[in-house]
Tab-separated table of C-alpha atoms in Angstrom:
chain	number	residue	atom	x	y	z
A	1	UNK	CA	69.863	110.803	142.877
A	2	UNK	CA	72.076	114.079	141.265
A	3	UNK	CA	68.393	114.635	139.282
A	4	UNK	CA	66.806	115.032	142.958
A	5	UNK	CA	69.539	117.132	144.021
A	6	UNK	CA	69.165	119.870	141.241
A	7	UNK	CA	65.665	119.947	141.733
A	8	UNK	CA	66.038	121.264	145.229
A	9	UNK	CA	68.998	123.256	145.236
A	10	UNK	CA	68.761	124.800	142.167
A	11	UNK	CA	65.101	126.228	143.067
A	12	UNK	CA	66.219	126.909	146.571
A	13	UNK	CA	68.904	129.323	144.479
A	14	UNK	CA	66.459	130.983	142.293
A	15	UNK	CA	65.084	131.667	145.948
A	16	UNK	CA	67.984	133.459	147.617
A	17	UNK	CA	69.622	134.798	144.629
A	18	UNK	CA	68.315	137.946	144.711
A	19	UNK	CA	69.121	138.358	148.007
A	20	UNK	CA	72.837	137.295	147.595
A	21	UNK	CA	72.807	140.247	144.764
A	22	UNK	CA	71.520	142.523	147.036
A	23	UNK	CA	74.288	141.868	149.752
A	24	UNK	CA	77.225	142.043	147.084
A	25	UNK	CA	76.083	145.026	146.921
A	26	UNK	CA	76.123	146.068	150.025
A	27	UNK	CA	79.392	144.404	151.278
A	28	UNK	CA	82.219	147.488	150.321
A	29	UNK	CA	80.934	150.233	152.478
A	30	UNK	CA	80.193	147.849	155.134
A	31	UNK	CA	83.735	146.373	154.639
A	32	UNK	CA	84.546	149.989	155.081
A	33	UNK	CA	83.268	150.200	157.887
A	34	UNK	CA	84.663	147.464	159.416
A	35	UNK	CA	87.881	148.738	159.045
A	36	UNK	CA	87.391	151.793	161.204
A	37	UNK	CA	85.956	149.396	163.334
A	38	UNK	CA	89.154	147.276	164.148
A	39	UNK	CA	91.251	150.475	163.127
A	40	UNK	CA	89.721	151.853	166.923
A	41	UNK	CA	89.766	148.159	168.469
A	42	UNK	CA	93.674	148.236	167.873
A	43	UNK	CA	94.320	151.055	168.661
A	44	UNK	CA	92.289	151.255	171.893
A	45	UNK	CA	93.456	147.857	172.156
A	46	UNK	CA	97.536	149.399	171.626
A	47	UNK	CA	97.452	151.991	174.178
A	48	UNK	CA	94.931	151.415	176.805
A	49	UNK	CA	96.623	147.834	177.886
A	50	UNK	CA	99.960	149.587	178.915
A	51	UNK	CA	98.010	152.255	180.104
A	52	UNK	CA	96.117	150.013	182.189
A	53	UNK	CA	99.443	148.103	183.080
A	54	UNK	CA	100.771	151.501	184.835
A	55	UNK	CA	97.733	152.264	186.301
A	56	UNK	CA	97.485	148.947	188.267
A	57	UNK	CA	101.461	149.824	189.218
A	58	UNK	CA	100.146	153.090	190.317
A	59	UNK	CA	97.265	151.912	192.252
A	60	UNK	CA	99.416	149.479	194.394
A	61	UNK	CA	102.610	151.588	195.021
A	62	UNK	CA	103.375	152.683	198.503
A	63	UNK	CA	102.137	156.355	197.635
A	64	UNK	CA	99.085	157.026	199.204
A	65	UNK	CA	98.066	159.833	197.354
A	66	UNK	CA	98.957	157.956	194.040
A	67	UNK	CA	96.278	155.152	194.509
A	68	UNK	CA	94.139	157.701	195.776
A	69	UNK	CA	94.726	159.330	192.488
A	70	UNK	CA	94.532	156.205	190.667
A	71	UNK	CA	91.378	154.903	192.445
A	72	UNK	CA	89.650	158.433	191.442
A	73	UNK	CA	90.664	158.035	187.749
A	74	UNK	CA	89.236	154.573	187.913
A	75	UNK	CA	86.003	155.193	189.794
A	76	UNK	CA	85.331	158.193	187.719
A	77	UNK	CA	85.385	156.151	184.216
A	78	UNK	CA	84.448	152.673	185.001
A	79	UNK	CA	81.279	154.969	186.719
A	80	UNK	CA	79.937	156.575	184.367
A	81	UNK	CA	78.913	155.566	180.738
A	82	UNK	CA	81.485	154.755	177.576
A	83	UNK	CA	78.911	156.745	175.404
A	84	UNK	CA	79.230	159.768	177.881
A	85	UNK	CA	82.856	159.881	178.248
A	86	UNK	CA	83.189	159.777	173.605
A	87	UNK	CA	80.345	162.518	173.838
A	88	UNK	CA	82.749	164.719	176.191
A	89	UNK	CA	85.383	164.746	174.212
A	90	UNK	CA	83.736	165.725	171.084
A	91	UNK	CA	81.514	167.894	172.307
A	92	UNK	CA	82.480	168.793	175.626
A	93	UNK	CA	86.727	169.624	175.349
A	94	UNK	CA	85.527	171.928	172.613
A	95	UNK	CA	84.537	173.914	175.552
A	96	UNK	CA	88.160	174.211	176.826
A	97	UNK	CA	89.855	174.303	173.346
A	98	UNK	CA	90.367	171.314	172.481
A	99	UNK	CA	88.447	170.423	169.048
A	100	UNK	CA	89.197	166.901	168.082
A	101	UNK	CA	88.048	164.964	164.694
A	102	UNK	CA	85.584	162.077	165.240
A	103	UNK	CA	88.076	159.404	165.779
A	104	UNK	CA	90.978	160.383	167.315
A	105	UNK	CA	87.794	162.334	169.744
A	106	UNK	CA	86.626	158.158	169.673
A	107	UNK	CA	90.733	156.971	170.105
A	108	UNK	CA	91.184	159.059	173.213
A	109	UNK	CA	87.574	157.983	175.103
A	110	UNK	CA	88.269	154.488	174.439
A	111	UNK	CA	91.664	153.759	175.199
A	112	UNK	CA	91.489	155.790	179.090
A	113	UNK	CA	88.153	154.013	179.913
A	114	UNK	CA	89.205	150.322	178.663
A	115	UNK	CA	92.376	151.598	180.636
A	116	UNK	CA	90.294	151.732	183.253
A	117	UNK	CA	88.912	148.257	182.641
A	118	UNK	CA	92.214	146.923	182.048
A	119	UNK	CA	94.120	148.351	185.332
A	120	UNK	CA	92.188	146.093	187.729
A	121	UNK	CA	92.755	143.384	185.704
A	122	UNK	CA	95.829	143.767	186.171
A	123	UNK	CA	95.847	145.018	189.783
A	124	UNK	CA	93.860	141.398	190.741
A	125	UNK	CA	96.484	139.669	188.803
A	126	UNK	CA	99.441	141.065	190.480
A	127	UNK	CA	97.979	140.276	193.608
A	128	UNK	CA	97.235	137.217	192.917
A	129	UNK	CA	100.812	135.740	192.646
A	130	UNK	CA	102.127	134.461	195.856
A	131	UNK	CA	104.142	136.423	198.265
A	132	UNK	CA	106.956	134.180	198.034
A	133	UNK	CA	107.369	135.289	194.853
A	134	UNK	CA	108.524	138.391	195.789
A	135	UNK	CA	110.871	137.015	198.876
A	136	UNK	CA	112.405	134.584	196.510
A	137	UNK	CA	113.440	137.447	194.526
A	138	UNK	CA	114.777	139.533	197.210
A	139	UNK	CA	116.799	137.279	198.810
A	140	UNK	CA	118.700	137.272	195.068
A	141	UNK	CA	118.836	140.870	195.531
A	142	UNK	CA	115.876	141.732	192.856
A	143	UNK	CA	115.162	145.358	193.567
A	144	UNK	CA	111.464	146.163	193.413
A	145	UNK	CA	110.992	147.205	189.475
A	146	UNK	CA	113.361	144.528	188.574
A	147	UNK	CA	111.000	141.864	190.773
A	148	UNK	CA	107.908	143.598	188.868
A	149	UNK	CA	109.257	143.535	185.173
A	150	UNK	CA	111.006	140.125	185.441
A	151	UNK	CA	109.276	137.630	187.660
A	152	UNK	CA	105.677	139.290	189.044
A	153	UNK	CA	104.114	140.828	185.231
A	154	UNK	CA	105.082	137.480	183.652
A	155	UNK	CA	103.478	135.208	185.460
A	156	UNK	CA	100.605	137.545	185.337
A	157	UNK	CA	99.851	137.960	181.972
A	158	UNK	CA	99.171	133.748	182.214
A	159	UNK	CA	96.614	134.848	184.969
A	160	UNK	CA	95.069	137.492	183.734
A	161	UNK	CA	94.447	136.238	180.080
A	162	UNK	CA	90.894	135.267	179.830
A	163	UNK	CA	89.431	138.234	182.094
A	164	UNK	CA	91.600	140.507	179.081
A	165	UNK	CA	89.829	138.252	176.624
A	166	UNK	CA	86.465	139.309	178.027
A	167	UNK	CA	87.401	143.536	177.926
A	168	UNK	CA	88.525	142.500	173.970
A	169	UNK	CA	85.427	141.004	173.079
A	170	UNK	CA	83.643	143.962	174.668
A	171	UNK	CA	85.582	146.139	173.013
A	172	UNK	CA	85.062	144.378	169.996
A	173	UNK	CA	81.580	145.447	170.370
A	174	UNK	CA	81.111	148.856	171.848
A	175	UNK	CA	82.729	150.210	168.975
A	176	UNK	CA	79.736	150.169	167.290
A	177	UNK	CA	78.808	153.610	169.970
A	178	UNK	CA	80.888	155.751	168.121
A	179	UNK	CA	78.030	155.716	165.194
A	180	UNK	CA	76.385	158.097	167.610
A	181	UNK	CA	79.689	161.021	166.885
A	182	UNK	CA	79.065	159.932	163.076
A	183	UNK	CA	81.851	157.964	162.577
A	184	UNK	CA	81.455	155.596	159.602
A	185	UNK	CA	81.957	152.305	161.461
A	186	UNK	CA	80.439	148.586	160.748
A	187	UNK	CA	77.133	149.528	162.144
A	188	UNK	CA	76.313	152.801	160.888
A	189	UNK	CA	77.184	151.758	157.549
A	190	UNK	CA	74.965	148.828	158.020
A	191	UNK	CA	72.232	151.746	159.223
A	192	UNK	CA	72.682	153.667	155.962
A	193	UNK	CA	72.010	150.639	154.198
A	194	UNK	CA	68.699	149.478	156.222
A	195	UNK	CA	67.464	153.165	155.782
A	196	UNK	CA	67.942	153.233	152.375
A	197	UNK	CA	66.068	150.139	150.924
A	198	UNK	CA	64.400	149.486	153.504
A	199	UNK	CA	65.221	145.868	154.373
A	200	UNK	CA	67.053	144.285	157.187
A	201	UNK	CA	68.959	141.922	155.849
A	202	UNK	CA	72.124	143.939	156.576
A	203	UNK	CA	71.335	143.819	160.036
A	204	UNK	CA	72.217	139.910	159.826
A	205	UNK	CA	75.230	140.250	157.418
A	206	UNK	CA	76.547	142.711	160.344
A	207	UNK	CA	75.972	140.383	162.986
A	208	UNK	CA	78.274	137.842	161.178
A	209	UNK	CA	80.858	140.295	160.561
A	210	UNK	CA	80.962	140.930	164.740
A	211	UNK	CA	80.873	137.216	165.378
A	212	UNK	CA	83.735	136.358	162.640
A	213	UNK	CA	85.638	138.970	164.255
A	214	UNK	CA	84.720	138.059	168.174
A	215	UNK	CA	85.334	134.024	166.594
A	216	UNK	CA	89.269	135.494	165.727
A	217	UNK	CA	89.661	136.881	169.146
A	218	UNK	CA	88.021	134.234	171.033
A	219	UNK	CA	90.970	131.910	169.028
A	220	UNK	CA	93.756	134.071	169.517
A	221	UNK	CA	93.219	133.976	172.657
A	222	UNK	CA	93.066	130.470	173.113
A	223	UNK	CA	96.118	129.571	171.679
A	224	UNK	CA	97.517	132.735	173.880
A	225	UNK	CA	96.574	130.541	177.213
A	226	UNK	CA	98.002	127.831	175.689
A	227	UNK	CA	101.727	129.100	174.744
A	228	UNK	CA	101.369	130.396	178.374
A	229	UNK	CA	100.603	127.178	180.065
A	230	UNK	CA	103.327	125.101	179.167
A	231	UNK	CA	105.122	125.560	182.826
A	232	UNK	CA	101.887	125.617	184.445
B	1	UNK	CA	134.565	139.060	212.416
B	2	UNK	CA	131.438	136.828	212.806
B	3	UNK	CA	129.482	135.891	210.146
B	4	UNK	CA	126.524	137.012	211.655
B	5	UNK	CA	125.993	139.058	214.577
B	6	UNK	CA	123.075	139.501	215.586
B	7	UNK	CA	122.286	141.691	219.368
B	8	UNK	CA	119.113	141.816	221.134
B	9	UNK	CA	117.023	141.594	218.447
B	10	UNK	CA	113.348	142.251	219.362
B	11	UNK	CA	110.454	141.599	216.948
B	12	UNK	CA	106.696	141.984	217.305
B	13	UNK	CA	103.547	141.544	214.837
B	14	UNK	CA	100.797	143.633	215.916
B	15	UNK	CA	100.184	142.683	219.585
B	16	UNK	CA	102.258	139.491	219.133
B	17	UNK	CA	105.784	139.207	220.406
B	18	UNK	CA	107.772	136.907	218.764
B	19	UNK	CA	111.634	137.593	219.028
B	20	UNK	CA	112.038	138.659	222.948
B	21	UNK	CA	115.589	139.961	223.289
B	22	UNK	CA	117.935	137.232	220.468
B	23	UNK	CA	121.780	137.325	220.270
B	24	UNK	CA	122.927	135.096	218.083
B	25	UNK	CA	126.955	135.195	216.700
B	26	UNK	CA	127.907	132.710	213.871
B	27	UNK	CA	131.616	132.283	212.933
B	28	UNK	CA	133.143	131.355	209.649
B	29	UNK	CA	132.401	128.039	208.354
B	30	UNK	CA	129.920	127.438	211.389
B	31	UNK	CA	127.178	125.142	210.578
B	32	UNK	CA	124.619	126.722	213.360
B	33	UNK	CA	121.200	123.896	213.805
B	34	UNK	CA	117.957	126.521	214.993
B	35	UNK	CA	115.522	123.740	216.532
B	36	UNK	CA	112.154	124.665	218.513
B	37	UNK	CA	108.634	124.284	218.517
B	38	UNK	CA	106.153	125.470	216.087
B	39	UNK	CA	105.521	129.500	216.527
B	40	UNK	CA	109.137	129.553	218.508
B	41	UNK	CA	110.264	132.455	216.768
B	42	UNK	CA	112.745	130.319	214.108
B	43	UNK	CA	111.864	131.228	210.988
B	44	UNK	CA	111.359	135.151	211.876
B	45	UNK	CA	114.722	135.710	213.153
B	46	UNK	CA	116.082	133.887	210.069
B	47	UNK	CA	113.624	136.461	207.497
B	48	UNK	CA	115.258	138.828	210.105
B	49	UNK	CA	118.868	138.191	209.386
B	50	UNK	CA	118.344	138.512	205.568
B	51	UNK	CA	115.752	141.505	205.862
B	52	UNK	CA	112.423	139.923	204.887
B	53	UNK	CA	111.203	141.294	208.203
B	54	UNK	CA	112.310	144.570	210.476
B	55	UNK	CA	112.966	144.394	213.480
B	56	UNK	CA	111.775	146.609	215.846
B	57	UNK	CA	114.553	146.253	218.321
B	58	UNK	CA	118.604	145.414	218.605
B	59	UNK	CA	120.783	145.118	215.684
B	60	UNK	CA	121.998	142.853	213.212
B	61	UNK	CA	126.188	143.106	211.840
B	62	UNK	CA	126.768	141.040	208.701
B	63	UNK	CA	130.438	140.019	208.554
B	64	UNK	CA	131.495	143.236	210.274
B	65	UNK	CA	128.917	145.658	208.698
B	66	UNK	CA	125.887	146.452	210.117
B	67	UNK	CA	122.422	146.240	208.903
B	68	UNK	CA	120.190	147.540	211.759
B	69	UNK	CA	122.119	149.154	214.572
B	70	UNK	CA	121.402	151.454	217.857
B	71	UNK	CA	121.537	155.252	217.689
B	72	UNK	CA	122.744	157.259	220.365
B	73	UNK	CA	119.107	156.830	222.292
B	74	UNK	CA	118.722	153.623	221.784
B	75	UNK	CA	116.511	153.413	218.899
B	76	UNK	CA	116.765	150.670	216.248
B	77	UNK	CA	118.145	152.149	213.038
B	78	UNK	CA	119.008	150.703	209.017
B	79	UNK	CA	120.910	151.446	207.311
B	80	UNK	CA	119.876	153.108	203.735
B	81	UNK	CA	118.294	150.425	201.014
B	82	UNK	CA	121.283	150.163	199.000
B	83	UNK	CA	123.312	149.519	201.612
B	84	UNK	CA	120.842	146.488	202.612
B	85	UNK	CA	121.021	145.225	199.461
B	86	UNK	CA	124.829	145.051	198.983
B	87	UNK	CA	125.184	143.313	202.784
B	88	UNK	CA	122.322	141.026	201.950
B	89	UNK	CA	124.235	139.669	198.983
B	90	UNK	CA	126.334	137.844	201.348
B	91	UNK	CA	123.255	135.413	202.385
B	92	UNK	CA	121.683	133.395	200.195
B	93	UNK	CA	118.296	131.888	201.682
B	94	UNK	CA	116.556	128.780	200.626
B	95	UNK	CA	112.968	128.900	201.646
B	96	UNK	CA	109.657	125.965	203.490
B	97	UNK	CA	108.016	126.343	199.981
B	98	UNK	CA	111.114	126.563	197.384
B	99	UNK	CA	109.522	129.604	195.881
B	100	UNK	CA	111.369	129.037	192.098
B	101	UNK	CA	110.357	131.150	189.680
B	102	UNK	CA	107.622	128.958	187.550
B	103	UNK	CA	107.617	130.642	184.261
B	104	UNK	CA	111.396	129.860	183.866
B	105	UNK	CA	113.090	127.008	183.149
B	106	UNK	CA	115.912	125.587	185.789
B	107	UNK	CA	118.864	127.037	184.354
B	108	UNK	CA	116.464	130.572	183.765
B	109	UNK	CA	116.125	130.173	187.867
B	110	UNK	CA	119.560	130.284	188.702
B	111	UNK	CA	121.186	132.731	185.785
B	112	UNK	CA	118.106	135.179	186.228
B	113	UNK	CA	119.775	136.388	189.354
B	114	UNK	CA	123.645	136.868	188.633
B	115	UNK	CA	122.640	138.261	185.096
B	116	UNK	CA	120.335	140.826	186.325
B	117	UNK	CA	121.807	141.657	189.789
B	118	UNK	CA	125.326	140.755	189.541
B	119	UNK	CA	125.608	141.686	185.874
B	120	UNK	CA	127.757	138.430	185.085
B	121	UNK	CA	127.764	137.590	181.390
B	122	UNK	CA	125.113	135.190	180.213
B	123	UNK	CA	128.082	132.857	179.140
B	124	UNK	CA	129.887	132.634	182.585
B	125	UNK	CA	126.147	132.078	184.578
B	126	UNK	CA	125.423	130.137	182.238
B	127	UNK	CA	128.216	127.795	183.464
B	128	UNK	CA	128.450	128.424	186.319
B	129	UNK	CA	124.763	126.785	187.403
B	130	UNK	CA	125.691	124.118	185.236
B	131	UNK	CA	128.700	123.347	187.190
B	132	UNK	CA	125.829	123.930	190.492
B	133	UNK	CA	123.395	121.717	188.788
B	134	UNK	CA	126.273	118.903	188.554
B	135	UNK	CA	126.683	119.296	191.842
B	136	UNK	CA	122.858	119.298	193.213
B	137	UNK	CA	122.627	116.230	191.143
B	138	UNK	CA	119.738	118.056	188.385
B	139	UNK	CA	121.885	118.825	185.218
B	140	UNK	CA	119.485	116.384	183.277
B	141	UNK	CA	116.929	118.712	184.367
B	142	UNK	CA	118.317	121.991	183.231
B	143	UNK	CA	115.661	122.657	180.784
B	144	UNK	CA	112.433	121.670	182.787
B	145	UNK	CA	110.152	124.182	184.340
B	146	UNK	CA	109.557	123.621	188.376
B	147	UNK	CA	106.416	122.150	187.755
B	148	UNK	CA	107.685	118.986	186.434
B	149	UNK	CA	110.025	118.522	189.468
B	150	UNK	CA	109.752	116.499	192.274
B	151	UNK	CA	109.315	118.767	195.783
B	152	UNK	CA	112.745	117.131	196.792
B	153	UNK	CA	114.274	118.220	193.230
B	154	UNK	CA	112.780	121.248	193.773
B	155	UNK	CA	114.580	122.458	196.185
B	156	UNK	CA	118.008	121.318	195.025
B	157	UNK	CA	117.691	123.660	192.179
B	158	UNK	CA	116.141	126.455	194.816
B	159	UNK	CA	119.976	125.448	196.883
B	160	UNK	CA	122.019	125.610	193.282
B	161	UNK	CA	120.169	129.072	192.863
B	162	UNK	CA	120.742	130.901	196.017
B	163	UNK	CA	124.600	129.133	195.467
B	164	UNK	CA	124.587	131.084	191.809
B	165	UNK	CA	124.701	134.447	193.488
B	166	UNK	CA	128.329	133.333	195.513
B	167	UNK	CA	126.601	133.900	198.988
B	168	UNK	CA	129.247	133.339	202.194
B	169	UNK	CA	126.438	132.343	204.205
B	170	UNK	CA	123.933	130.478	203.390
B	171	UNK	CA	120.206	130.539	205.506
B	172	UNK	CA	117.934	127.528	205.295
B	173	UNK	CA	114.061	128.016	206.689
B	174	UNK	CA	112.869	124.173	207.049
B	175	UNK	CA	114.112	123.614	203.961
B	176	UNK	CA	112.569	119.777	203.863
B	177	UNK	CA	109.303	120.345	206.091
B	178	UNK	CA	106.942	120.677	202.686
B	179	UNK	CA	108.553	117.625	201.378
B	180	UNK	CA	107.411	113.707	201.138
B	181	UNK	CA	109.837	112.092	203.571
B	182	UNK	CA	111.564	110.111	200.953
B	183	UNK	CA	112.646	113.226	199.575
B	184	UNK	CA	114.381	114.878	202.057
B	185	UNK	CA	117.045	112.955	202.034
B	186	UNK	CA	118.627	113.946	198.609
B	187	UNK	CA	118.147	117.465	200.226
B	188	UNK	CA	119.496	116.974	202.950
B	189	UNK	CA	122.496	115.186	201.116
B	190	UNK	CA	122.738	118.466	199.351
B	191	UNK	CA	122.981	120.812	202.606
B	192	UNK	CA	125.600	117.864	204.170
B	193	UNK	CA	128.020	119.002	201.343
B	194	UNK	CA	127.713	122.351	201.491
B	195	UNK	CA	128.147	121.942	205.430
B	196	UNK	CA	131.661	119.681	204.424
B	197	UNK	CA	132.961	122.234	202.023
B	198	UNK	CA	132.941	124.703	205.129
B	199	UNK	CA	129.834	127.341	203.977
B	200	UNK	CA	128.527	128.645	207.466
B	201	UNK	CA	124.891	128.117	207.274
B	202	UNK	CA	122.276	128.457	209.783
B	203	UNK	CA	119.647	125.635	208.904
B	204	UNK	CA	116.272	126.062	211.053
B	205	UNK	CA	115.130	122.665	210.862
B	206	UNK	CA	112.717	119.768	212.234
B	207	UNK	CA	115.266	117.203	211.287
B	208	UNK	CA	116.975	116.041	214.867
B	209	UNK	CA	118.994	113.751	213.381
B	210	UNK	CA	120.722	115.654	210.595
B	211	UNK	CA	120.380	118.491	212.828
B	212	UNK	CA	123.193	116.380	215.272
B	213	UNK	CA	125.197	114.853	213.037
B	214	UNK	CA	126.151	117.771	210.581
B	215	UNK	CA	126.008	120.991	212.895
B	216	UNK	CA	128.655	122.372	214.789
B	217	UNK	CA	126.695	124.328	217.604
B	218	UNK	CA	122.061	123.545	218.025
B	219	UNK	CA	120.861	126.368	219.491
B	220	UNK	CA	117.040	125.601	221.369
B	221	UNK	CA	114.252	128.363	220.969
B	222	UNK	CA	110.924	128.125	222.549
B	223	UNK	CA	108.236	131.664	223.047
B	224	UNK	CA	110.790	133.652	221.022
B	225	UNK	CA	113.807	133.333	223.281
B	226	UNK	CA	117.191	130.640	222.809
B	227	UNK	CA	116.481	128.605	226.001
B	228	UNK	CA	119.722	127.075	225.409
B	229	UNK	CA	122.781	126.763	222.953
B	230	UNK	CA	125.161	124.059	222.576
B	231	UNK	CA	127.103	121.398	221.104
B	232	UNK	CA	124.932	118.833	219.981
B	233	UNK	CA	125.780	115.912	221.766
B	234	UNK	CA	125.348	118.537	225.271
B	235	UNK	CA	121.829	119.728	223.989
B	236	UNK	CA	120.677	116.182	222.914
B	237	UNK	CA	122.450	114.113	225.086
B	238	UNK	CA	122.252	116.212	228.819
B	239	UNK	CA	119.573	119.534	228.549
B	240	UNK	CA	120.215	121.531	230.715
B	241	UNK	CA	116.763	123.355	230.375
B	242	UNK	CA	113.384	121.404	230.953
B	243	UNK	CA	111.969	122.731	228.253
B	244	UNK	CA	114.543	121.333	225.845
B	245	UNK	CA	114.271	118.035	227.562
B	246	UNK	CA	110.198	118.294	227.281
B	247	UNK	CA	110.946	119.463	223.411
B	248	UNK	CA	113.468	116.657	222.779
B	249	UNK	CA	110.903	113.508	224.108
B	250	UNK	CA	108.060	114.856	222.207
B	251	UNK	CA	110.187	114.821	218.900
B	252	UNK	CA	112.758	112.240	219.058
């Protein structure tokens, strides 16, 4: 039995050995690319979520002017391609005297774009909270902001986790766009290997990298959802 | 000085006139039950008293402090928001649907407002909350979430939460209407205890037995007006108005 297994496994290993060796050679630059991908991912998440909360609050404020301005902002940022926005910040802003390196340019475009999406998710979440919660808080003497901060927003978190997870997964893959402004992220590292060595296996490796990242993200959000569901 | 003094209050929602010139005075320690068919404006009246609704005309004075008043031209004006909040602090309210905060435990529900609004030290707020929970018989539930409680328990927590702000007047908006019949008793008992402690209370209710037994005065409303008011035995045994008589015939 053992002998039989060895007879099968050994030649199989011989066949894929060159592939494994090749992958071990390209893995370092691909991991370096992944670091850039993750940097862009985390910077975007950390800044776009708070900005999204502020935009959502402005979107439901009692000041019509503020609502309209933010509505226009969301329309603009959701209505044009993210890649176009990246190009605009990187190639367009120098015309206005603002010249940025490609990484900060990518971060700014991503944060502004994702904040617009998050704003709409949070707005829907806030508005899904029962009117009775506002009344319950009001008769206890809470101000509007105390009500928002202590009663409404904490309940919103639980409800927006699934759509926020969706956005985060999209974001992992959207980071590949910055390849277009020459940023050395995962896809660019992959493409360099593919062009140089005339093989396609790096694409498969890149796919595995993206899958691992989105898997970890999904699991993390599952955990969060579980933690926030204790009261329901 | 009256605890509540509402004069000639009018309130419409769009074309629908819900309150048509309501006047109401409540004395200290008095328990007033407001009864009447649904859509008669009972709940709206209560909501106007605690500024959940803004009145169109008339005036509202709470413990001598005007919240809404009529200016020289007869136009109703409210005092500034900060003052309204100060005045409404004297009022506690219990809702039909409890409106507990689902993301907070029973204890957190009760201490939240005293700590945030009244700046009471946390330790003191917890002591008060635990005393109140004992009073409503739910001290063993202090770490539960509202979703783990029955309707009657939720409503008792809601009463404790309102009392934690040490109000002088308690408003009850159909506190037992969302409960299963076998759970109304535990809530009514807590309210009866409050009445015995001479808490000033205005109770909108469909519980005629409770109104009759606990209230000092009954107000019968229909079509946005007060049709009749008086002692429980007057209203229940010897109503003057046909509308009161018809209503009582239906519910008793």
